[in-house]
Coordinates of C-alpha atoms and ligand atoms in Angstrom, one line a residue:
M25 CA 4.1 -38.9 -3.9
T26 CA 0.4 -38.1 -3.4
I27 CA -0.9 -35.9 -0.7
L28 CA -4.6 -35.3 0.2
I29 CA -5.3 -32.2 2.3
K30 CA -8.7 -33.1 3.7
N31 CA -11.7 -31.1 4.9
A32 CA -10.4 -27.6 5.5
N33 CA -12.9 -25.2 6.9
E34 CA -12.0 -23.0 3.9
V35 CA -9.8 -23.5 0.9
I36 CA -8.9 -20.0 -0.5
T37 CA -8.2 -20.9 -4.1
L38 CA -7.6 -17.5 -5.7
K39 CA -8.7 -19.3 -8.8
D40 CA -7.2 -17.3 -11.6
H41 CA -10.2 -16.4 -13.7
V42 CA -8.6 -13.4 -15.4
Q43 CA -5.2 -15.0 -16.3
G44 CA -3.4 -11.9 -15.3
P45 CA -2.8 -9.5 -12.4
R46 CA -6.1 -8.7 -10.6
T47 CA -7.6 -5.2 -10.4
K48 CA -10.6 -3.4 -8.8
E49 CA -13.2 -5.9 -7.7
Q50 CA -11.3 -8.8 -9.1
M51 CA -8.9 -8.4 -6.2
R52 CA -11.8 -9.4 -3.8
D53 CA -12.7 -12.6 -5.7
I54 CA -10.7 -15.1 -3.6
A55 CA -12.8 -18.1 -4.8
I56 CA -13.4 -19.9 -1.5
V57 CA -14.2 -23.7 -1.4
E58 CA -16.0 -24.3 2.0
N59 CA -15.1 -27.7 3.6
G60 CA -12.7 -28.3 0.8
S61 CA -9.9 -30.7 0.0
V62 CA -6.8 -30.4 -2.2
L63 CA -5.3 -33.4 -4.1
I64 CA -1.5 -33.2 -4.9
E65 CA 0.5 -35.5 -7.1
D66 CA 4.3 -35.0 -7.1
N67 CA 4.8 -31.3 -7.4
R68 CA 1.5 -30.4 -9.0
I69 CA -2.0 -29.7 -7.8
V70 CA -4.4 -32.3 -9.3
A71 CA -7.7 -30.8 -8.1
V72 CA -9.5 -28.8 -5.4
G73 CA -13.0 -29.6 -4.2
A74 CA -15.3 -31.6 -1.8
F75 CA -13.6 -34.8 -0.6
E76 CA -16.6 -36.9 -1.7
Q77 CA -16.2 -35.6 -5.3
L78 CA -12.4 -36.1 -5.4
V79 CA -13.0 -39.8 -4.3
V80 CA -15.3 -40.3 -7.2
D81 CA -13.1 -38.4 -9.7
F82 CA -9.6 -39.7 -8.6
P83 CA -10.1 -43.1 -6.9
D84 CA -6.5 -44.3 -7.7
F85 CA -4.8 -41.1 -6.4
I86 CA -6.9 -41.1 -3.2
K87 CA -6.1 -44.7 -2.2
N88 CA -2.4 -44.0 -2.2
A89 CA -2.5 -40.5 -0.8
E90 CA -0.8 -39.4 2.4
L91 CA -3.6 -37.7 4.4
V92 CA -3.1 -34.2 5.9
D93 CA -6.0 -33.4 8.2
A94 CA -7.1 -29.7 7.6
A95 CA -10.2 -29.8 9.8
G96 CA -10.6 -26.5 11.6
K97 CA -8.0 -24.8 9.4
V98 CA -7.7 -22.6 6.4
V99 CA -5.8 -23.7 3.3
M100 CA -4.4 -21.2 0.8
P101 CA -1.6 -20.8 -1.7
G102 CA 1.9 -20.4 -0.4
L103 CA 2.7 -16.7 0.2
V104 CA 4.8 -14.9 -2.4
D105 CA 7.1 -12.1 -1.1
C106 CA 7.8 -10.2 -4.3
H107 CA 10.2 -7.4 -3.0
T108 CA 13.1 -8.1 -0.6
H109 CA 16.8 -7.2 -0.2
L110 CA 17.3 -10.7 1.1
V111 CA 21.1 -11.0 0.6
H112 CA 23.0 -8.6 2.8
G113 CA 25.8 -8.5 5.4
G114 CA 25.3 -7.1 8.9
T115 CA 22.4 -5.4 10.6
R116 CA 21.5 -1.7 11.3
E117 CA 19.9 -1.6 14.7
Q118 CA 22.2 1.2 15.8
E119 CA 20.6 3.4 13.0
F120 CA 17.1 2.4 14.2
N121 CA 18.1 3.9 17.6
M122 CA 19.3 7.1 15.8
R123 CA 16.0 7.4 14.0
L124 CA 14.1 7.0 17.2
N125 CA 16.2 9.9 18.5
G126 CA 15.1 12.1 15.5
S127 CA 17.5 11.4 12.6
T128 CA 15.9 10.8 9.2
Y129 CA 16.5 7.9 6.8
M130 CA 18.2 10.2 4.3
E131 CA 20.3 12.1 6.9
I132 CA 21.7 8.8 8.1
M133 CA 22.3 7.7 4.5
N134 CA 24.0 11.0 3.5
A135 CA 26.3 10.7 6.6
G136 CA 27.6 7.4 5.2
G137 CA 25.1 5.1 7.0
G138 CA 22.1 3.4 5.5
I139 CA 22.7 1.5 2.3
H140 CA 26.4 2.5 2.4
A141 CA 26.8 0.9 5.8
T142 CA 25.3 -2.4 4.6
T143 CA 27.4 -2.2 1.4
K144 CA 30.5 -2.0 3.5
R145 CA 29.4 -5.0 5.6
T146 CA 28.4 -7.0 2.5
R147 CA 31.7 -6.3 0.8
E148 CA 33.5 -7.6 4.0
T149 CA 31.3 -10.8 4.3
S150 CA 32.5 -13.9 2.5
F151 CA 30.4 -15.9 0.1
E152 CA 30.0 -18.7 2.7
Q153 CA 29.0 -16.4 5.5
L154 CA 26.5 -14.6 3.3
Y155 CA 25.1 -17.9 2.1
K156 CA 24.6 -19.2 5.7
K157 CA 23.1 -15.9 6.9
T158 CA 20.7 -15.8 3.9
M159 CA 19.7 -19.5 4.4
Q160 CA 18.6 -18.6 7.9
H161 CA 16.4 -15.8 6.5
L162 CA 14.8 -18.2 4.1
D163 CA 14.1 -20.6 7.0
V164 CA 12.2 -17.8 8.8
F165 CA 10.3 -16.9 5.7
L166 CA 9.3 -20.5 5.2
K167 CA 8.0 -20.8 8.8
H168 CA 5.8 -17.7 8.0
G169 CA 4.2 -19.5 5.0
V170 CA 6.3 -17.8 2.3
T171 CA 7.2 -20.2 -0.4
T172 CA 8.7 -17.8 -3.1
V173 CA 10.9 -14.8 -2.4
E174 CA 12.2 -12.1 -4.8
A175 CA 15.8 -11.2 -3.9
K176 CA 17.5 -7.9 -5.0
S177 CA 21.2 -7.3 -5.1
G178 CA 22.4 -3.7 -4.4
Y179 CA 24.6 -3.9 -1.4
G180 CA 27.8 -4.2 -3.5
L181 CA 27.8 -1.1 -5.8
D182 CA 30.9 -2.8 -7.3
W183 CA 30.7 -5.7 -9.7
E184 CA 32.5 -8.3 -7.5
T185 CA 30.1 -7.8 -4.6
E186 CA 27.0 -7.5 -6.8
K187 CA 28.0 -10.8 -8.4
K188 CA 28.6 -12.4 -4.9
Q189 CA 25.1 -11.4 -3.8
L190 CA 23.4 -12.7 -7.0
E191 CA 25.4 -16.0 -6.8
V192 CA 24.4 -16.5 -3.2
A193 CA 20.7 -16.1 -4.3
K194 CA 21.3 -18.4 -7.3
K195 CA 22.8 -21.1 -5.1
L196 CA 20.0 -20.9 -2.6
Q197 CA 17.5 -21.2 -5.4
E198 CA 19.1 -24.6 -6.0
T199 CA 19.5 -25.7 -2.4
H200 CA 16.7 -24.3 -0.3
S201 CA 13.0 -25.2 -0.4
V202 CA 11.9 -21.6 -0.9
D203 CA 12.1 -20.5 -4.6
V204 CA 14.3 -17.4 -5.0
V205 CA 13.7 -15.1 -7.9
S206 CA 16.6 -12.6 -8.5
T207 CA 16.7 -8.9 -9.3
F208 CA 19.9 -7.0 -10.1
M209 CA 19.9 -3.6 -8.3
G210 CA 23.4 -2.3 -8.9
A211 CA 21.7 1.1 -9.0
H212 CA 20.7 1.0 -5.4
A213 CA 22.8 4.0 -4.4
V214 CA 25.8 6.0 -5.7
P215 CA 29.0 4.9 -4.0
R216 CA 30.6 7.6 -1.9
D217 CA 33.7 7.7 -4.1
Y218 CA 31.4 8.7 -7.1
K219 CA 30.0 11.8 -5.3
G220 CA 30.2 14.7 -7.8
H221 CA 30.5 12.5 -10.9
E222 CA 27.4 10.3 -10.4
D223 CA 27.0 9.7 -14.1
D224 CA 30.3 7.8 -14.2
F225 CA 28.7 5.3 -11.8
V226 CA 25.6 5.1 -14.0
E227 CA 27.9 4.3 -17.0
L228 CA 29.6 1.6 -14.8
V229 CA 26.2 0.0 -14.2
I230 CA 25.2 0.2 -17.8
Q231 CA 28.5 -0.6 -19.5
E232 CA 30.2 -3.0 -17.0
M233 CA 27.6 -4.6 -14.8
L234 CA 24.4 -5.2 -16.8
P235 CA 26.1 -7.0 -19.7
K236 CA 27.7 -9.5 -17.2
V237 CA 24.4 -10.0 -15.3
A238 CA 22.7 -10.9 -18.6
E239 CA 25.6 -13.0 -19.9
L240 CA 25.9 -15.0 -16.6
E241 CA 22.1 -15.2 -16.3
L242 CA 22.2 -14.0 -12.7
A243 CA 18.9 -12.1 -12.6
E244 CA 15.6 -11.7 -14.4
F245 CA 14.8 -8.2 -13.4
N246 CA 16.7 -4.8 -13.2
D247 CA 15.7 -2.3 -10.4
V248 CA 16.8 1.2 -9.6
F249 CA 16.3 3.5 -6.6
C250 CA 14.7 6.5 -8.3
E251 CA 14.8 9.0 -5.4
K252 CA 15.9 12.6 -4.8
G253 CA 19.6 12.4 -3.8
V254 CA 20.0 8.9 -5.3
F255 CA 19.2 8.4 -9.0
T256 CA 17.2 11.0 -11.0
P257 CA 14.4 9.9 -13.3
E258 CA 16.6 10.6 -16.3
Q259 CA 19.4 8.4 -14.9
S260 CA 16.9 5.8 -13.9
R261 CA 15.4 5.7 -17.4
R262 CA 18.8 5.1 -18.9
I263 CA 19.6 2.3 -16.5
L264 CA 16.2 0.6 -17.0
E265 CA 16.3 0.9 -20.8
A266 CA 19.8 -0.5 -20.8
G267 CA 18.6 -3.5 -18.8
K268 CA 15.7 -4.0 -21.2
A269 CA 18.2 -4.1 -24.1
R270 CA 19.9 -7.0 -22.2
G271 CA 16.6 -8.9 -21.6
L272 CA 16.2 -7.8 -18.0
T273 CA 12.6 -6.8 -17.1
P274 CA 12.4 -3.4 -15.4
K275 CA 11.3 -2.7 -11.8
I276 CA 11.7 0.6 -10.0
H277 CA 11.8 1.9 -6.4
A278 CA 9.6 4.8 -7.0
D279 CA 8.3 7.8 -5.0
E280 CA 9.4 6.4 -1.6
I281 CA 10.7 9.4 0.3
E282 CA 9.9 12.4 -1.9
P283 CA 7.5 12.7 -4.9
Y284 CA 9.8 12.2 -8.0
K285 CA 7.5 11.0 -10.8
G286 CA 8.8 7.5 -10.4
A287 CA 5.4 6.0 -11.0
E288 CA 5.2 8.0 -14.3
L289 CA 8.6 6.6 -15.3
A290 CA 7.5 3.1 -14.5
A291 CA 4.5 3.4 -16.9
E292 CA 6.6 5.0 -19.6
V293 CA 9.3 2.3 -19.7
G294 CA 6.9 -0.5 -19.3
A295 CA 8.1 -1.7 -15.9
I296 CA 6.5 -4.8 -14.7
S297 CA 6.1 -3.1 -11.3
A298 CA 6.7 0.1 -9.4
E299 CA 7.5 -0.4 -5.7
H300 CA 7.0 1.7 -2.6
L301 CA 4.9 4.6 -4.1
L302 CA 4.4 6.1 -0.6
V303 CA 4.1 9.6 -2.3
A304 CA 3.1 8.7 -5.9
S305 CA 1.1 11.4 -7.7
D306 CA -2.5 11.1 -9.0
E307 CA -1.1 11.3 -12.6
G308 CA 1.4 8.6 -11.9
I309 CA -1.3 6.3 -10.5
Q310 CA -3.5 7.0 -13.5
Q311 CA -0.6 6.2 -15.9
M312 CA 0.2 3.0 -14.1
A313 CA -3.4 1.9 -14.4
E314 CA -3.4 2.5 -18.1
A315 CA 0.0 0.8 -18.6
G316 CA -1.0 -2.2 -16.4
T317 CA 2.0 -1.6 -14.1
I318 CA 1.7 -3.6 -10.9
A319 CA 2.1 -1.5 -7.7
V320 CA 4.1 -3.4 -5.1
L321 CA 3.3 -1.7 -1.8
L322 CA 5.5 -1.9 1.2
P323 CA 3.6 -0.8 4.4
G324 CA 6.3 -2.2 6.7
T325 CA 8.7 0.5 5.4
A326 CA 6.1 3.3 6.0
F327 CA 5.5 1.8 9.5
F328 CA 9.2 1.5 10.3
L329 CA 10.2 4.9 8.9
R330 CA 7.0 6.6 10.3
A331 CA 6.3 7.8 6.8
P332 CA 2.9 8.2 5.0
F333 CA 1.4 4.9 3.8
A334 CA 0.9 4.4 0.0
R335 CA -2.6 5.1 -1.2
G336 CA -3.5 1.4 -1.8
R337 CA -7.2 1.9 -1.7
L338 CA -7.1 4.6 -4.4
M339 CA -4.7 2.5 -6.6
I340 CA -7.0 -0.5 -6.5
D341 CA -10.1 1.6 -7.2
E342 CA -8.3 3.3 -10.1
G343 CA -7.5 0.0 -11.7
V344 CA -3.9 -0.6 -10.6
P345 CA -3.1 -4.2 -9.8
V346 CA -1.7 -4.2 -6.3
A347 CA 0.7 -6.6 -4.6
I348 CA 2.2 -6.1 -1.1
S349 CA 5.5 -7.3 0.3
T350 CA 7.8 -7.1 3.4
D351 CA 10.6 -5.1 1.7
F352 CA 12.8 -7.2 4.0
N353 CA 16.1 -5.2 4.4
P354 CA 18.4 -4.3 7.3
G355 CA 17.5 -0.5 7.3
S356 CA 14.0 0.5 6.4
S357 CA 12.0 -2.8 7.0
P358 CA 13.8 -5.5 8.9
T359 CA 10.9 -7.9 9.1
M360 CA 10.2 -11.3 7.4
S361 CA 6.6 -11.4 8.7
L362 CA 4.5 -11.0 5.6
P363 CA 1.4 -11.8 7.7
F364 CA 2.1 -8.6 9.7
I365 CA 2.4 -6.6 6.5
M366 CA -1.0 -7.9 5.4
N367 CA -2.5 -6.5 8.6
L368 CA -0.7 -3.1 8.1
A369 CA -2.2 -3.0 4.5
C370 CA -5.7 -3.4 6.0
M371 CA -5.2 -1.0 8.9
H372 CA -3.3 1.8 7.0
M373 CA -3.9 1.4 3.3
G374 CA -7.6 0.7 3.4
M375 CA -7.3 -2.7 1.8
T376 CA -9.9 -5.4 2.5
L377 CA -9.2 -8.8 4.1
E378 CA -9.7 -10.4 0.7
E379 CA -7.5 -7.9 -1.3
V380 CA -4.5 -8.6 0.9
L381 CA -4.8 -12.3 0.2
T382 CA -4.7 -11.6 -3.6
A383 CA -1.9 -9.1 -3.0
T384 CA 0.4 -11.7 -1.4
T385 CA -0.4 -14.6 -3.8
I386 CA -1.5 -14.3 -7.4
N387 CA -0.7 -10.5 -7.8
A388 CA 2.6 -10.9 -6.1
A389 CA 3.3 -13.9 -8.4
Y390 CA 2.6 -11.8 -11.5
A391 CA 4.9 -9.1 -10.2
I392 CA 7.8 -11.6 -10.6
N393 CA 6.5 -13.2 -13.8
R394 CA 5.3 -16.4 -11.9
G395 CA 1.6 -15.9 -12.3
A396 CA 1.2 -19.0 -14.5
Q397 CA 3.0 -21.3 -12.1
I398 CA 2.1 -20.2 -8.5
G399 CA -0.2 -17.9 -6.6
S400 CA -3.5 -19.9 -6.8
L401 CA -4.7 -23.4 -6.0
E402 CA -5.9 -25.0 -9.2
A403 CA -5.2 -28.0 -11.4
D404 CA -1.6 -28.1 -12.8
K405 CA -0.2 -25.3 -10.7
Q406 CA 2.8 -25.9 -8.6
A407 CA 1.9 -27.5 -5.3
D408 CA 2.9 -24.6 -2.9
V409 CA 0.2 -24.8 -0.2
I410 CA -0.1 -23.6 3.4
L411 CA -2.4 -24.6 6.2
L412 CA -3.2 -21.9 8.8
D413 CA -4.4 -22.4 12.4
V414 CA -7.4 -20.1 12.0
A415 CA -11.1 -21.0 11.6
N416 CA -11.6 -18.7 8.6
Y417 CA -9.6 -16.3 6.5
K418 CA -10.9 -13.2 8.4
Q419 CA -9.1 -14.3 11.5
L420 CA -5.8 -14.1 9.7
Q421 CA -5.7 -10.3 10.1
Y422 CA -8.0 -10.2 13.1
F423 CA -5.5 -12.1 15.3
Y424 CA -2.6 -9.8 14.1
G425 CA 1.1 -9.8 14.8
M426 CA 1.1 -13.6 15.0
N427 CA 2.3 -16.4 12.8
H428 CA -0.7 -18.7 12.1
T429 CA 1.3 -21.0 9.8
N430 CA 0.9 -24.7 10.8
T431 CA 2.0 -26.6 7.7
V432 CA 3.8 -25.7 4.5
I433 CA 3.8 -27.9 1.5
K434 CA 6.5 -26.7 -1.0
N435 CA 6.6 -28.2 -4.5
G436 CA 4.5 -31.2 -3.2
R437 CA 6.7 -31.9 -0.2
I438 CA 5.8 -31.2 3.5
V439 CA 8.6 -28.9 4.7
V440 CA 6.9 -27.3 7.8
Q441 CA 4.6 -29.2 10.1
N442 CA 3.0 -27.9 13.3
G443 CA 5.1 -24.8 12.9
I444 CA 8.3 -26.8 12.9
L445 CA 10.8 -26.7 10.0
L446 CA 11.5 -30.2 8.9
E447 CA 15.0 -31.2 7.7
Q448 CA 15.6 -29.7 4.3
Ligands
IZC14 O1 17.9 1.0 3.3 C1 18.0 0.0 2.7 O2 19.0 -0.8 3.0 C2 17.0 -0.5 1.7 C3 16.3 0.5 1.0 N1 16.5 0.8 -0.3 C4 15.7 1.8 -0.8 N2 15.0 2.2 0.4 C5 15.3 1.4 1.4
ZN15 ZN1 13.2 -2.1 -1.4

């Protein structure tokens, strides 16, 4: 099938000049084609450029193409949400109310709530129920222009439930339009019954769970919550090294609540990304820049926990490649609106209107090892394209807290039109 997206006010191509995660001023090079068109054949992008030029270069494609009128709109790559806890049972609005009344995130977690509460609900939820609930989440993401989502496990903290979460994600990768990229996060918290002998749980993750994740090919990445009161840097290092030995690329929840040298550890173990970094140290940022570790920043969590925002501006200027994400999860960031996260990144992390576009497309794609396939609009890349009801890209953050997504083309197929989700 051939699609021609015609005469957009702006096509934000994010053309990937550097063939890798963008840093410093590269993050502001979004490579706009004014009054541009995008030609798609099957699931690939054929070309981007002026309609008149495409007619000359590709006459056969053009004559059979289905026309999508983009006049008055902005066209850009499908958004990539590279850090979510997508698959989980239940909700935690009752804890939200407790936090509004003064309890902290860690107080609630240490009292058996937080991750432990969601773990209990996820253990109780059947595969089918979890599958249906998660499918609805992906529908919401798609309507917000998100075409690829990273999904972490971590609400089982026992093998059966970790496996259940990862199998739900794997089945949705096969059945839903949105691409799902899986991360094993068995080291999300220490189960209550391991209090006092936490290292036994670390051994369970290393000896029992990681080998099965690798053998069953249930995840590409291995993540750990390196945090005071959760996993120490030493325990985190052992878990990440064990994952590497099984072919799982390391990621790390680092320096979220308390400074804990998580950024330093990410650089040391060669993690593809360090995530959160609300209170990362200057040294940690420097070491990440030198190691090329991608910073995945999650301003929705800072907003929802009323915590300090990560120093995104400094990280970009120091040469750290930055991506941003919703951190969608039932406790610290229950939102699927990546557009709102982009606005928070501008308002509270000093990022520019151009940098947040890079941070939710090509850099986010590299954070999940998909930079060669998605994240920019150029020949031979996967045809994940969105049309936005704004006159120019600056309006995307200016008219904030809204969903401007009009049309979503996923893998060369129109799956959302005029904001309506079409039959899958
Ligand atoms: O609270 C949750 O469910 C998700 C989370 N993991 C680490 N920080 C927040
Ligand atoms: Zn997270």
